[in-house]
Amino acid sequence: MKIDGPFYARLNDAASEAERLAAIGYDGVYTLEGSADPFLPLVLASEHAPTLDIATGIAVAFPRNPMHLAYQAWDLQRFSRGRFMLGIGSQVKAHIERRFGAEFSHPAARMREYIQALKAIFACWQNGEKLDFRGDYYHHTLMTPMFHPGPNEFGPPPVLLGALGPLMTEVAGEVADGLIVHPFHSLPFLTDAAVPAVLRGLAKSGRQRDAFTLQINAMVLTGDTELERAAATQSVKSLLGFYASTPAYRPPMEAVGYGELQPELNRLSKEGRWEELGARIDDSFLDAFTTRGEPRDIAGKLLEKYGAHADRLAIYAPYAAPDSLWKGIVSELKQA
């Protein structure tokens, strides 16, 4: 199991942040596409912390053409000397249509074709295959020498898909190289819904589980003192309330008996009452969606919870905590 850390840096501090995360002991870092570009900071991370694996976790796919992402991924794979993973996801309909101004329809079928298109482009560049991809959503049939980047000495980058619903998760198993499990998940949802969907997809493609990377984002709630843990709890509750207000995220809540809370939180979000979302998150909800406790307990709890499933474990902690805390947890995970 490899341990990944969140790479929230912007360009002006990306180099020092990458060095800091490498010093903590992480095997890799992943960016999130929020209020900044997810690709550019990874260039500096690779340059200044070359031992780290780098990944987008995720980049939003549908507003971008597969060819655009293919060129970016190819360059980062080459620059990082084979340490790049292209993590992509669909986002939700409102963001694709209203924030990005792009088309959103049949997301699972579209994503399946999107990844197939990426793989066809990679095969053209790496193996000299003719580019002749013709799908319902994407067409790529032209690659002239001027625009051909040539084979990548480190091979094509793996494509990981962030997914939550059963159809999209099955698509990951069928055509992607790995699944990125969203931090908003419950263990019953992971074991009873996500993993079986991956296995169905793998069976469709005739692949085995060991040919596939399962990266699980684990939301961790901890702190060295009671005061620090209380502050972390408030931050995490607010984030969980925000996630839980999204209708697409209801299945992990239903798996632990909180399905009826989702419409209430969605109503509050539509009324602009964002500050009230976290107040609806109780301790049982925290236990279902996070790994929490004192720092000395976290590594053991993470291994007990995810050790049978995760190939890569991505720590997700949306609050301030000292590097020494994470260094100890990461070290214990690696020793175990």
XYZ file of C-alpha atoms in Angstrom:
336
model
C 0.000 0.000 0.000
C 1.283 3.461 -0.933
C 0.331 6.557 1.043
C -0.672 9.751 -0.768
C -1.089 13.256 0.599
C -3.245 16.194 -0.507
C -1.403 18.783 -2.604
C -3.384 21.985 -2.138
C -0.568 24.282 -3.272
C -0.889 27.063 -5.794
C 1.940 27.876 -8.177
C 3.720 30.370 -5.943
C 4.285 27.827 -3.159
C 4.039 24.518 -5.027
C 7.780 23.792 -4.893
C 8.126 24.228 -1.136
C 4.862 22.407 -0.458
C 6.012 19.394 -2.490
C 9.287 19.300 -0.574
C 7.353 19.453 2.696
C 5.084 16.560 1.756
C 8.049 14.460 0.634
C 9.748 15.143 3.993
C 6.631 13.939 5.822
C 7.065 10.620 4.028
C 4.245 10.473 1.519
C 4.740 8.271 -1.539
C 2.700 10.558 -3.758
C 0.609 13.712 -3.910
C -2.681 14.474 -5.601
C -4.268 17.760 -6.615
C -7.939 18.665 -6.467
C -9.671 20.729 -9.141
C -11.289 23.386 -7.003
C -10.335 27.042 -7.290
C -7.081 26.411 -9.188
C -5.722 24.388 -12.092
C -4.862 20.804 -11.056
C -2.032 20.250 -13.561
C 0.370 23.174 -13.281
C 1.421 22.669 -9.625
C 2.384 19.070 -10.417
C 5.152 20.296 -12.724
C 6.849 22.054 -9.820
C 6.155 19.132 -7.489
C 7.918 16.750 -9.848
C 10.853 19.107 -10.301
C 11.437 19.824 -6.614
C 10.377 16.481 -5.085
C 11.223 13.948 -7.801
C 10.695 10.911 -5.548
C 6.967 11.647 -5.286
C 4.323 10.113 -7.501
C 2.079 12.884 -8.825
C -1.579 12.722 -9.774
C -4.654 14.753 -10.507
C -7.293 13.583 -8.133
C -9.375 14.589 -10.018
C -9.341 16.771 -13.130
C -12.842 17.385 -14.500
C -13.043 15.548 -17.808
C -16.157 16.598 -19.700
C -15.347 20.301 -20.250
C -12.033 19.182 -21.786
C -11.555 17.220 -24.986
C -9.709 13.868 -24.615
C -6.966 15.177 -26.907
C -6.314 18.117 -24.572
C -5.893 15.826 -21.583
C -3.814 13.373 -23.571
C -1.170 16.003 -24.363
C -1.057 17.233 -20.757
C -0.796 13.707 -19.390
C 1.884 12.734 -21.910
C 4.036 15.723 -20.970
C 3.668 15.157 -17.230
C 4.427 11.447 -17.581
C 7.610 12.253 -19.461
C 8.665 15.115 -17.190
C 8.075 13.089 -14.007
C 9.939 10.077 -15.436
C 6.904 7.823 -15.260
C 5.465 8.975 -11.934
C 2.263 10.620 -13.196
C -1.279 9.273 -12.866
C -4.123 10.948 -14.712
C -7.106 11.012 -12.381
C -10.310 12.233 -14.001
C -13.941 12.534 -13.001
C -17.291 13.678 -14.318
C -18.365 16.268 -11.723
C -22.113 16.788 -11.334
C -24.560 18.096 -13.909
C -25.010 21.577 -12.419
C -21.288 22.331 -12.484
C -20.713 20.954 -15.981
C -23.614 22.883 -17.489
C -23.724 26.056 -15.378
C -20.097 26.574 -14.286
C -18.211 25.147 -17.259
C -20.897 25.742 -19.884
C -20.410 22.256 -21.324
C -22.728 19.401 -22.212
C -23.729 16.792 -19.642
C -25.617 13.714 -20.776
C -25.323 9.953 -20.267
C -22.309 10.466 -17.975
C -21.324 6.824 -17.525
C -21.502 6.026 -21.247
C -19.735 9.276 -22.099
C -16.953 8.590 -19.581
C -16.488 5.059 -20.859
C -15.961 6.439 -24.350
C -13.771 9.270 -23.037
C -11.300 6.829 -21.498
C -11.378 4.625 -24.578
C -10.542 7.691 -26.651
C -7.621 8.522 -24.359
C -6.320 4.971 -24.662
C -6.659 5.113 -28.464
C -4.631 8.343 -28.570
C -1.987 6.842 -26.277
C -1.781 3.734 -28.472
C -1.275 5.913 -31.533
C 1.569 7.823 -29.942
C 3.224 4.907 -28.183
C 2.768 2.030 -30.616
C 2.286 3.747 -33.958
C -1.307 2.558 -34.285
C -3.509 4.495 -36.673
C -5.730 6.974 -34.846
C -9.240 5.941 -35.819
C -11.519 6.385 -32.850
C -15.172 6.888 -33.756
C -17.666 7.004 -30.918
C -21.031 8.510 -30.127
C -19.488 11.441 -28.255
C -15.869 11.710 -29.412
C -14.136 11.340 -32.759
C -10.354 11.297 -33.195
C -9.191 10.325 -36.664
C -6.322 12.695 -37.493
C -2.742 12.637 -36.194
C -0.126 14.157 -38.495
C 3.645 14.138 -37.790
C 3.677 17.782 -36.679
C 1.305 17.023 -33.799
C 2.615 13.559 -32.900
C 4.689 13.726 -29.662
C 6.348 10.353 -30.269
C 6.610 7.375 -27.930
C 6.945 8.019 -24.229
C 10.048 6.329 -22.846
C 8.176 5.768 -19.577
C 5.070 4.344 -21.189
C 1.560 5.801 -21.297
C 0.307 7.220 -17.997
C -2.326 5.211 -16.144
C -5.853 6.627 -16.155
C -7.743 6.507 -12.863
C -11.431 7.361 -12.658
C -13.121 9.033 -9.724
C -16.562 7.475 -9.392
C -19.353 7.024 -6.875
C -22.440 5.653 -8.648
C -22.616 1.970 -9.639
C -22.560 2.557 -13.403
C -19.572 4.933 -13.298
C -17.708 2.648 -10.881
C -18.283 -0.292 -13.202
C -16.917 1.807 -16.062
C -13.749 2.307 -14.006
C -13.324 -1.434 -13.667
C -13.980 -2.009 -17.353
C -11.817 0.612 -19.088
C -9.718 2.560 -16.538
C -6.506 1.565 -14.791
C -7.851 2.380 -11.352
C -10.655 3.807 -9.237
C -10.390 6.899 -7.034
C -12.801 6.399 -4.138
C -14.269 9.733 -3.073
C -13.513 10.747 0.536
C -17.261 10.964 1.126
C -17.883 7.261 1.551
C -18.916 4.816 4.241
C -17.335 1.402 4.709
C -20.535 -0.561 3.911
C -20.865 1.459 0.711
C -17.248 0.657 -0.193
C -17.478 -3.081 0.459
C -21.046 -3.731 -0.685
C -21.351 -1.335 -3.640
C -18.073 0.108 -4.922
C -15.814 -2.943 -4.836
C -18.429 -5.298 -6.399
C -19.016 -2.746 -9.192
C -15.267 -2.638 -9.899
C -15.162 -6.426 -10.044
C -18.068 -6.481 -12.505
C -16.216 -4.044 -14.720
C -12.994 -6.021 -14.517
C -14.877 -9.175 -15.498
C -16.229 -7.384 -18.582
C -12.704 -6.523 -19.701
C -11.248 -9.902 -18.793
C -8.801 -8.427 -16.280
C -7.812 -9.479 -12.793
C -7.934 -7.367 -9.652
C -4.128 -7.136 -9.477
C -4.144 -5.248 -12.796
C -6.141 -2.444 -11.226
C -5.319 0.296 -8.693
C -7.810 1.103 -5.957
C -6.984 4.474 -4.432
C -9.138 5.178 -1.401
C -9.418 8.720 -0.089
C -9.741 8.440 3.676
C -11.046 11.404 5.630
C -9.013 11.544 8.832
C -10.044 13.480 11.928
C -7.367 13.871 14.569
C -5.231 16.307 16.558
C -2.622 16.299 19.302
C -4.928 17.888 21.881
C -8.632 17.903 22.642
C -8.783 21.508 21.491
C -7.158 20.655 18.152
C -9.456 17.695 17.657
C -12.478 19.889 18.417
C -11.385 22.432 15.814
C -10.786 19.657 13.281
C -14.212 18.221 14.050
C -15.952 21.500 13.229
C -14.076 21.783 9.944
C -14.861 18.203 8.957
C -18.524 18.511 9.942
C -18.898 21.525 7.670
C -17.308 19.643 4.777
C -19.401 16.524 5.355
C -22.540 18.649 5.455
C -21.580 20.246 2.152
C -20.948 16.866 0.501
C -24.121 15.383 1.962
C -26.238 18.178 0.496
C -25.498 16.905 -3.020
C -28.137 14.400 -4.262
C -25.518 12.332 -6.121
C -23.825 11.572 -2.798
C -26.866 9.995 -1.185
C -25.908 6.302 -1.734
C -23.058 6.243 0.839
C -25.470 7.840 3.321
C -28.183 5.280 2.629
C -25.671 2.500 3.278
C -25.446 3.620 6.916
C -29.030 4.738 7.501
C -28.695 8.467 6.795
C -30.444 8.625 3.417
C -33.338 10.732 4.720
C -30.934 13.434 5.900
C -29.815 14.217 2.358
C -32.981 16.032 1.128
C -32.965 18.178 4.272
C -29.368 19.249 3.691
C -30.065 19.840 0.012
C -32.942 22.160 0.961
C -30.689 24.124 3.308
C -28.075 24.522 0.583
C -30.665 25.816 -1.889
C -31.781 28.346 0.709
C -28.198 29.512 1.097
C -28.009 28.336 4.717
C -24.547 26.845 4.279
C -23.464 27.477 7.857
C -26.235 25.173 9.151
C -25.132 22.080 7.212
C -22.402 21.034 9.612
C -24.736 21.259 12.594
C -26.782 18.368 11.152
C -23.751 16.032 11.245
C -23.789 13.992 14.476
C -21.152 11.728 16.024
C -22.518 8.571 14.403
C -22.270 10.240 11.006
C -18.664 11.211 11.790
C -17.831 7.633 12.742
C -19.331 6.332 9.493
C -17.556 8.777 7.175
C -14.230 9.461 8.877
C -11.406 7.731 10.678
C -11.060 9.659 13.912
C -9.158 9.472 17.167
C -5.878 10.427 18.756
C -2.852 10.390 16.420
C -1.447 7.198 17.947
C -4.629 5.325 16.999
C -5.083 6.534 13.419
C -2.685 4.258 11.524
C -4.124 1.120 13.113
C -7.684 2.231 12.438
C -6.905 3.027 8.804
C -5.277 -0.345 8.257
C -8.146 -2.173 9.911
C -10.651 -0.294 7.796
C -8.935 -0.240 4.401
C -6.040 -2.690 4.478
C -7.920 -5.404 2.606
C -8.886 -3.083 -0.253
C -6.548 -0.131 -0.801
C -3.566 -0.205 -3.142
C -3.049 3.484 -2.444
C -4.422 5.226 0.631
C -4.921 8.973 0.198
C -5.102 10.976 3.415
C -7.753 13.704 3.287
C -7.758 16.160 6.191
C -9.299 19.616 5.534
C -7.826 21.403 8.564
C -4.481 22.602 9.889
C -2.260 20.133 11.747
C 1.503 20.014 12.375
C 3.758 18.069 10.028
C 5.013 15.984 12.953
C 1.518 14.560 13.429
C 1.250 13.361 9.833
C 4.868 12.194 9.759
C 4.149 9.850 12.658
C 0.961 8.489 11.109
C 2.541 7.954 7.699
C 5.559 6.262 9.265
C 3.350 3.865 11.244
C 1.331 3.026 8.136
C 4.475 2.190 6.196
C 5.957 0.112 9.000
C 2.745 -1.873 9.276
